[in-house]
Coordinates of C-alpha atoms in Angstrom, one line a residue:
M1 CA 83.7 111.3 77.2
K2 CA 86.3 111.5 80.1
T3 CA 87.5 108.2 81.5
T4 CA 88.3 107.3 85.0
S5 CA 91.9 108.2 86.1
R6 CA 93.3 105.6 88.5
L7 CA 96.2 107.0 90.5
G8 CA 98.3 105.1 92.9
I9 CA 100.2 107.0 95.7
V10 CA 103.3 105.5 97.4
G11 CA 102.6 106.5 100.9
G12 CA 104.9 104.2 103.0
L13 CA 108.2 106.4 102.6
G14 CA 106.5 109.1 104.8
S15 CA 103.3 108.3 106.4
L16 CA 102.0 111.9 107.2
A17 CA 103.5 113.4 104.0
G18 CA 101.8 110.9 101.9
G19 CA 98.6 111.3 104.0
D20 CA 98.7 114.9 103.3
L21 CA 99.2 114.6 99.6
F22 CA 96.3 112.1 99.5
Y23 CA 94.2 114.9 101.3
K24 CA 95.4 117.7 99.0
L25 CA 94.5 115.5 95.9
V26 CA 91.0 114.7 97.3
K27 CA 90.2 118.2 97.9
S28 CA 91.8 119.8 94.7
R29 CA 89.6 121.8 92.4
A30 CA 89.9 119.2 89.6
V31 CA 88.7 116.4 91.7
R32 CA 85.8 118.3 93.4
E33 CA 84.6 119.3 90.0
D34 CA 84.6 115.9 88.5
Q35 CA 84.4 113.4 91.4
G36 CA 83.6 110.4 89.1
R37 CA 86.8 110.8 87.1
Y38 CA 89.4 110.1 89.6
H39 CA 90.1 107.0 91.6
F40 CA 93.1 107.0 94.2
L41 CA 94.7 104.1 95.6
F42 CA 96.8 104.9 98.8
E43 CA 99.5 102.3 99.4
Q44 CA 100.6 102.8 103.1
H45 CA 102.7 99.8 103.6
P46 CA 105.5 101.3 105.6
F47 CA 109.2 101.2 104.3
K48 CA 111.4 99.2 106.7
D49 CA 114.0 101.8 106.8
V50 CA 111.6 104.7 107.1
L51 CA 113.1 106.0 110.2
L52 CA 116.7 106.2 109.1
P53 CA 117.8 109.8 108.4
L54 CA 118.6 110.7 104.8
D55 CA 122.1 111.8 105.6
R56 CA 124.9 112.5 102.9
N57 CA 126.0 108.9 102.4
A58 CA 122.5 107.2 102.9
S59 CA 122.1 104.0 100.8
M60 CA 119.2 104.0 98.3
T61 CA 119.3 100.2 97.4
A62 CA 116.5 99.3 99.9
R63 CA 114.5 102.2 98.9
K64 CA 114.7 101.4 95.3
F65 CA 113.5 97.8 95.8
Y66 CA 110.6 99.2 97.9
V67 CA 109.4 101.8 95.4
F68 CA 109.7 99.3 92.5
Q69 CA 107.6 96.7 94.2
V70 CA 105.0 99.0 95.3
C71 CA 104.8 100.7 91.7
K72 CA 104.8 97.1 90.2
T73 CA 101.8 96.2 92.5
F74 CA 100.0 99.4 91.1
E75 CA 100.7 98.5 87.6
N76 CA 99.3 95.1 88.1
T77 CA 96.1 96.3 89.5
G78 CA 95.5 98.5 86.5
V79 CA 96.7 101.9 87.8
D80 CA 97.2 104.5 85.2
A81 CA 100.0 106.4 86.9
V82 CA 101.8 106.6 90.3
L83 CA 102.7 109.5 92.5
L84 CA 105.8 109.2 94.5
P85 CA 106.1 111.8 97.2
C86 CA 109.7 111.4 98.0
F87 CA 112.6 113.8 97.0
A88 CA 115.2 111.2 97.7
S89 CA 113.5 108.7 95.5
Q90 CA 113.5 111.3 92.7
S91 CA 117.2 110.7 92.4
F92 CA 116.4 107.3 91.0
L93 CA 113.2 107.8 89.2
G94 CA 114.6 107.1 85.9
E95 CA 115.7 103.7 86.8
I96 CA 112.4 102.9 88.3
Q97 CA 110.5 104.3 85.4
Q98 CA 112.6 102.1 82.9
E99 CA 111.2 98.9 84.3
L100 CA 107.6 99.9 84.7
G101 CA 104.8 100.0 81.9
I102 CA 103.0 102.9 83.7
P103 CA 104.4 106.5 84.3
V104 CA 105.5 107.6 87.7
L105 CA 104.7 111.3 87.7
D106 CA 108.0 113.4 88.1
M107 CA 107.6 115.4 91.3
M108 CA 110.7 117.5 90.3
Q109 CA 109.0 118.3 87.0
A110 CA 105.9 119.5 88.8
L111 CA 107.9 121.7 91.2
V112 CA 110.2 123.1 88.3
R113 CA 107.1 123.9 86.2
H114 CA 105.4 125.7 89.2
I115 CA 108.5 127.9 89.8
T116 CA 109.4 128.7 86.3
R117 CA 105.8 129.9 85.6
R118 CA 105.9 132.2 88.9
V119 CA 109.5 133.2 89.5
A120 CA 111.7 135.3 87.3
P121 CA 114.9 133.7 86.1
G122 CA 118.1 134.5 88.2
T123 CA 116.0 134.6 91.4
T124 CA 117.7 133.2 94.6
L125 CA 115.9 130.2 95.7
G126 CA 116.4 128.7 99.2
V127 CA 116.3 125.0 99.4
I128 CA 115.1 123.0 102.4
A129 CA 116.4 119.4 101.8
S130 CA 117.9 116.4 103.5
D131 CA 121.7 116.0 103.5
F132 CA 121.3 113.2 100.8
V133 CA 119.2 115.4 98.4
R134 CA 121.2 118.5 99.1
H135 CA 124.6 116.8 98.2
G136 CA 123.3 114.6 95.4
G137 CA 122.8 117.7 93.3
L138 CA 119.0 116.9 92.5
F139 CA 118.2 120.7 92.6
E140 CA 121.3 121.8 90.7
R141 CA 120.2 119.4 87.6
H142 CA 116.8 120.8 87.7
L143 CA 117.0 124.4 88.6
G144 CA 120.6 125.4 88.7
Q145 CA 120.7 126.7 85.2
H146 CA 118.2 129.4 85.5
F147 CA 118.1 130.2 89.3
N148 CA 120.6 130.8 92.2
L149 CA 120.4 128.2 94.7
V150 CA 121.3 128.6 98.3
Y151 CA 121.1 126.1 101.5
P152 CA 120.9 126.6 105.1
E153 CA 124.2 127.2 106.9
D154 CA 125.8 124.2 108.5
H155 CA 124.4 124.6 111.9
A156 CA 120.8 125.4 110.7
Q157 CA 121.1 122.3 108.4
A158 CA 122.0 120.0 111.2
A159 CA 119.1 121.6 113.3
L160 CA 116.9 120.9 110.3
M161 CA 117.9 117.2 109.7
E162 CA 117.2 116.8 113.8
A163 CA 113.9 118.6 113.5
M164 CA 112.7 116.3 110.6
Y165 CA 114.2 112.9 111.4
G166 CA 114.9 113.1 115.2
V167 CA 112.9 111.7 117.9
N168 CA 109.8 113.8 118.5
G169 CA 110.6 115.2 114.9
I170 CA 108.1 116.5 112.2
K171 CA 108.2 113.0 110.6
D172 CA 106.6 111.5 113.8
G173 CA 104.2 114.2 113.9
H174 CA 105.3 116.7 116.0
L175 CA 104.4 119.9 114.0
D176 CA 105.1 122.7 116.5
G177 CA 107.5 123.5 119.3
V178 CA 111.3 122.9 118.8
P179 CA 110.9 121.3 115.4
L180 CA 108.8 124.0 113.7
E181 CA 111.4 126.5 115.3
S182 CA 114.2 124.8 113.8
V183 CA 112.7 124.8 110.4
Y184 CA 111.8 128.5 110.7
Q185 CA 115.4 129.3 111.8
A186 CA 116.5 127.3 108.7
C187 CA 114.4 129.5 106.4
L188 CA 115.7 132.7 108.0
S189 CA 119.1 131.6 107.2
L190 CA 118.2 131.3 103.6
Q191 CA 116.4 134.6 103.7
G192 CA 119.7 135.9 105.1
Q193 CA 121.5 134.6 102.0
G194 CA 119.1 136.6 99.7
A195 CA 116.5 133.7 99.0
M196 CA 113.2 135.0 97.8
V197 CA 111.3 131.9 97.7
I198 CA 111.7 128.8 100.1
V199 CA 111.8 125.5 97.8
P200 CA 110.9 122.2 99.3
G201 CA 113.3 119.4 99.2
M202 CA 111.4 117.5 101.7
T203 CA 107.9 116.4 101.5
E204 CA 107.4 116.8 105.3
L205 CA 107.8 120.6 104.7
S206 CA 104.2 120.5 103.5
L207 CA 102.9 119.5 106.9
V208 CA 104.3 122.8 108.4
C209 CA 104.1 125.1 105.2
G210 CA 101.0 126.8 106.4
D211 CA 102.7 127.7 109.7
L212 CA 105.7 129.0 107.9
Q213 CA 103.6 131.2 105.6
R214 CA 101.6 132.7 108.5
R215 CA 105.1 133.7 109.6
G216 CA 106.1 135.5 106.6
I217 CA 108.0 132.9 105.0
S218 CA 107.4 132.3 101.2
A219 CA 107.5 128.6 101.2
L220 CA 106.1 126.3 98.5
D221 CA 103.8 123.4 99.4
I222 CA 105.1 120.6 97.2
N223 CA 102.1 118.3 98.0
Q224 CA 99.8 121.0 96.8
I225 CA 101.9 121.5 93.7
Y226 CA 102.2 117.8 93.2
A227 CA 98.3 117.4 93.5
E228 CA 97.7 120.0 90.9
F229 CA 100.2 118.5 88.6
A230 CA 98.7 115.0 88.7
T231 CA 95.2 116.1 88.3
Q232 CA 95.7 118.4 85.3
A233 CA 93.7 117.4 82.2
D234 CA 96.9 117.2 80.0
G235 CA 98.9 115.3 82.3
P236 CA 102.2 113.7 81.1
A237 CA 101.8 110.4 79.1
R238 CA 104.6 108.0 78.5
Q239 CA 105.1 105.2 76.2
P240 CA 107.2 102.4 78.0
P241 CA 110.1 101.0 76.1
F242 CA 109.2 98.5 73.6
K243 CA 109.5 94.8 75.0
L244 CA 109.3 91.9 72.6
G245 CA 107.6 88.7 74.1
I246 CA 109.0 85.4 72.7
V247 CA 107.1 82.0 72.8
G248 CA 110.3 79.8 73.3
G249 CA 110.8 76.0 73.3
V250 CA 109.3 75.4 70.0
G251 CA 111.9 74.3 69.4
P252 CA 114.5 75.3 72.0
A253 CA 117.7 75.9 69.6
A254 CA 115.2 77.8 67.3
T255 CA 114.4 80.1 69.9
V256 CA 118.0 81.0 70.9
D257 CA 118.7 81.1 67.0
F258 CA 116.0 83.8 66.7
M259 CA 117.1 85.7 69.6
G260 CA 120.5 86.0 68.0
K261 CA 118.9 87.3 64.9
V262 CA 117.0 90.1 66.7
V263 CA 120.3 91.1 68.4
A264 CA 122.2 91.0 65.1
H265 CA 119.5 93.0 63.0
T266 CA 119.3 95.7 66.0
P267 CA 121.2 99.0 65.2
A268 CA 123.1 99.4 68.4
G269 CA 126.1 101.2 69.7
K270 CA 125.9 99.9 73.1
D271 CA 124.1 97.2 75.3
Q272 CA 121.2 99.7 76.2
D273 CA 120.3 100.3 72.7
H274 CA 119.2 96.7 72.3
I275 CA 115.5 95.5 72.5
K276 CA 113.9 94.2 75.6
M277 CA 112.9 90.8 75.3
V278 CA 110.9 88.5 77.7
V279 CA 111.1 84.9 76.9
E280 CA 109.2 81.8 78.1
Q281 CA 111.3 78.9 77.0
N282 CA 108.4 76.1 77.4
P283 CA 109.5 72.9 75.6
Q284 CA 106.5 71.3 77.3
I285 CA 104.1 72.9 74.8
P286 CA 102.6 69.8 72.8
D287 CA 104.1 69.1 69.4
R288 CA 102.4 71.0 66.8
T289 CA 103.0 68.7 63.9
A290 CA 101.8 65.7 66.0
N291 CA 98.4 67.4 66.7
L292 CA 98.0 68.3 63.0
L293 CA 98.9 64.9 61.5
R294 CA 97.8 62.4 64.2
D295 CA 95.3 64.4 66.4
E296 CA 97.6 64.0 69.4
T297 CA 97.5 66.7 72.4
D298 CA 96.1 70.1 71.1
P299 CA 99.0 72.7 71.9
T300 CA 96.5 75.6 71.7
L301 CA 95.9 76.1 75.5
A302 CA 99.6 75.8 76.2
L303 CA 100.5 78.5 73.5
Y304 CA 97.8 80.8 74.7
A305 CA 98.9 80.4 78.2
T306 CA 102.4 81.2 77.4
C307 CA 101.3 84.4 75.4
K308 CA 99.2 85.5 78.3
R309 CA 102.2 85.2 80.7
L310 CA 104.2 87.2 78.2
E311 CA 101.5 89.8 78.0
S312 CA 101.4 90.0 81.9
A313 CA 105.1 90.7 81.8
G314 CA 104.6 93.6 79.7
A315 CA 105.2 92.4 76.0
Q316 CA 103.9 94.8 73.5
A317 CA 104.2 92.3 70.6
I318 CA 104.7 88.5 70.7
A319 CA 106.8 86.5 68.4
I320 CA 106.6 82.7 67.9
P321 CA 109.7 81.4 66.1
C322 CA 107.9 78.1 65.0
N323 CA 106.3 77.9 61.7
T324 CA 103.9 75.1 62.6
A325 CA 102.6 77.1 65.6
H326 CA 101.2 79.5 63.2
A327 CA 98.5 77.2 62.4
F328 CA 97.0 78.0 66.1
V329 CA 97.7 81.6 66.1
E330 CA 94.2 82.7 64.7
R331 CA 92.4 81.0 67.7
I332 CA 94.8 82.7 70.1
Q333 CA 94.9 86.2 68.8
A334 CA 91.3 87.3 69.4
H335 CA 91.8 86.4 73.2
L336 CA 95.2 88.5 73.5
R337 CA 95.5 92.3 74.1
V338 CA 98.8 92.4 72.4
P339 CA 99.5 91.3 68.7
I340 CA 101.2 88.1 67.6
V341 CA 103.7 89.2 64.9
N342 CA 102.7 86.5 62.1
M343 CA 105.8 85.3 60.8
L344 CA 104.3 83.5 57.9
S345 CA 102.5 86.7 56.6
E346 CA 105.6 88.7 57.1
T347 CA 107.5 86.3 55.0
V348 CA 105.2 86.0 52.1
E349 CA 105.0 89.7 52.0
W350 CA 108.7 90.1 52.1
I351 CA 109.0 87.7 49.2
V352 CA 106.7 89.7 47.1
H353 CA 108.3 92.9 48.0
T354 CA 111.8 91.6 47.2
H355 CA 111.4 89.0 44.6
G356 CA 108.0 90.0 43.0
S357 CA 104.8 88.1 42.9
G358 CA 105.5 86.2 39.7
Q359 CA 108.3 83.9 41.1
A360 CA 107.9 80.3 41.7
V361 CA 108.3 79.7 45.4
G362 CA 109.0 76.4 47.0
L363 CA 108.3 75.6 50.6
L364 CA 110.2 73.3 52.8
A365 CA 108.3 72.7 56.0
T366 CA 107.0 70.2 58.3
S367 CA 104.1 68.0 57.1
G368 CA 102.0 69.5 59.9
T369 CA 102.5 73.2 58.2
L370 CA 101.9 71.8 54.9
Q371 CA 98.6 70.0 56.0
S372 CA 97.4 73.0 57.8
Q373 CA 97.8 75.1 54.6
V374 CA 98.8 78.3 56.7
Y375 CA 101.4 79.2 54.1
H376 CA 99.2 78.6 51.2
Q377 CA 96.6 81.0 52.8
A378 CA 99.1 83.6 53.3
A379 CA 100.6 83.1 49.8
R380 CA 97.2 83.3 48.1
R381 CA 96.5 86.6 49.9
C382 CA 99.6 87.9 48.1
G383 CA 98.9 86.2 44.8
L384 CA 101.8 83.7 45.3
Q385 CA 101.7 80.1 44.3
L386 CA 103.6 77.7 46.5
I387 CA 105.5 74.5 45.2
T388 CA 105.6 71.7 47.9
P389 CA 107.8 68.6 47.7
G390 CA 106.5 65.3 46.5
F391 CA 105.6 62.4 49.0
D392 CA 109.2 61.0 49.1
Y393 CA 110.9 64.1 49.3
Q394 CA 108.6 65.4 52.0
A395 CA 109.6 62.3 54.0
L396 CA 113.2 63.4 53.7
V397 CA 112.3 66.8 55.2
M398 CA 110.5 65.2 58.1
E399 CA 113.5 62.7 58.7
A400 CA 116.0 65.6 58.7
I401 CA 114.0 67.6 61.2
Y402 CA 112.6 64.6 63.5
G403 CA 115.1 61.7 62.8
E404 CA 117.6 60.2 65.1
R405 CA 120.3 62.3 63.5
G406 CA 117.9 65.2 62.7
I407 CA 117.9 68.9 63.8
K408 CA 115.8 68.4 66.9
A409 CA 118.2 66.0 68.1
G410 CA 121.0 68.6 67.8
F411 CA 122.7 67.7 64.5
T412 CA 123.0 70.2 61.8
E413 CA 125.6 68.5 59.6
G414 CA 125.7 65.4 57.9
V415 CA 122.6 63.1 57.1
C416 CA 120.1 65.8 57.8
R417 CA 121.8 68.4 55.7
E418 CA 122.1 66.1 52.7
Q419 CA 118.3 65.2 53.0
L420 CA 117.4 68.8 53.0
L421 CA 119.5 69.6 50.0
L422 CA 118.0 66.8 48.1
A423 CA 114.3 68.1 48.9
A424 CA 115.5 71.6 47.9
E425 CA 117.0 70.4 44.6
H426 CA 113.8 68.5 43.8
L427 CA 111.7 71.9 44.5
C428 CA 114.2 73.7 42.1
E429 CA 113.7 71.1 39.5
Q430 CA 110.0 71.9 39.7
G431 CA 110.8 75.5 38.9
A432 CA 111.1 77.1 42.3
K433 CA 113.5 80.4 42.3
V434 CA 112.8 81.2 45.9
L435 CA 112.6 78.6 48.7
I436 CA 111.1 79.2 52.0
L437 CA 112.8 77.5 55.0
G438 CA 109.5 76.9 56.6
C439 CA 110.6 75.2 59.9
T440 CA 112.5 77.1 62.3
E441 CA 115.1 74.3 62.6
L442 CA 116.0 74.6 59.0
P443 CA 117.9 77.7 59.1
L444 CA 120.2 76.0 61.7
V445 CA 121.5 74.0 58.6
L446 CA 120.7 76.4 55.6
A447 CA 121.1 80.1 56.0
H448 CA 119.1 83.0 54.6
C449 CA 120.7 84.1 51.6
E450 CA 120.0 85.7 48.1
V451 CA 121.9 83.3 45.9
F452 CA 122.6 79.6 46.9
E453 CA 123.7 76.9 44.4
I454 CA 122.1 73.6 44.5
G455 CA 123.5 71.3 41.8
A456 CA 122.9 73.3 38.6
H457 CA 120.2 75.6 40.3
R458 CA 120.7 79.0 41.6
V459 CA 117.9 79.9 44.2
A460 CA 117.3 82.4 46.9
L461 CA 116.7 80.9 50.6
V462 CA 114.3 82.9 52.8
D463 CA 114.5 82.3 56.5
P464 CA 111.4 83.3 58.1
T465 CA 113.0 83.8 61.4
T466 CA 115.2 86.4 60.0
V467 CA 112.2 88.1 58.3
L468 CA 110.5 88.0 61.8
A469 CA 113.4 89.4 63.6
R470 CA 113.9 92.2 61.3
R471 CA 110.2 93.0 61.6
C472 CA 110.4 93.0 65.3
V473 CA 113.3 95.3 65.3
S474 CA 111.3 97.7 63.0
L475 CA 108.2 97.6 65.5
S476 CA 110.7 98.5 68.4
S477 CA 111.7 101.8 66.6
G478 CA 108.0 102.6 65.8
E479 CA 109.0 102.1 62.0
H480 CA 106.2 101.2 59.4
R481 CA 106.7 98.6 56.8
T482 CA 108.0 100.1 53.4
G483 CA 106.8 97.6 51.0

């Protein structure tokens, strides 16, 4: 069963040309044959610099911002794809596309496909374009390899720019008289240079294309071509760049630590190879342990609201670098469209894959995490048995995290480290060969490593935030788990 296609049209860069594209979309064969399938949204909010001519040195900054804002509005309203009928804007299409989660249909791709299917390689093409597009090399990049390109002579180009952008020009709706004659003369100039086909580099050319064709000019109608391209059944799909959402502030230092681990584990040769991350650093999320142990303020809604904001910001997966918060994940996940990467499940599965299911595993975590049994449930699913500290040693763990000289107070050396080492040695004495650093503050003191010596014991320290970071990196590249 076919689904509805919602297409947004950026109309404010040229009101008449945008309106002409809308008309040609509505009357296209695909739309007439299946009128229930297509839903068009036409955004005619004018671009403030719309009357400025696109001369050779025209600045694109304001135009970029305008196009991005309109496209982002379309994205927020659930549009499937955007049509951008503006050749100058095609010069920065890649920049715009990189910041959006929906595709902007490539007008140059539509034009190139139309030409290459109908015109023999080596044919001379005459290009009617603004000074900006002409000198920016847009057509050379897309067509110059297979076709010979020519442009109007200087006097004809000057008259063409006036005909399009001048007072009483075609952009203002004057489609006959002197403006039309100037465009016609520019086309004759191109034919005199051997052009067999007149290729549009201005969307306004569609407004007079019929008149030119009646005068014997073989001119292409870009709005007709673009409309057909947009309504094809197998239209181009796009997977937006991976963006990781991070619920931050639980705790604040652990969030920064996690982000550093994502960066450290990303194979990258330059800045642009790294993962997009959107972080809400929200330290006001109520304390998870206080809720689990003493029934203080429930953090579920705050966690959910933070996840929804990350979802709205385009996150394709969400990481919560807080072990205790995972006691609330099951309640939240069912109400989200994107997955929360479960740090606890990933950690337990990593231990089984790396150390086997027969190892004794100790758990250093907050009392809230222990009481919630979330690690125990994940361990049981993988056939692992967990060892937890006795009462007095668990008190040491809590003091190391929450005490006056604890990790949440900004300390990573001294008393808090000594307390953690005592609790860790206690677990080793009970037979643990692997220790989970099950609070995101703990790796600020004890690092992830395969062999760590505590007294007479040698033990592997597993940092769940490192495991989570590696998993998020693999998700960004589309990799699947290998164990």
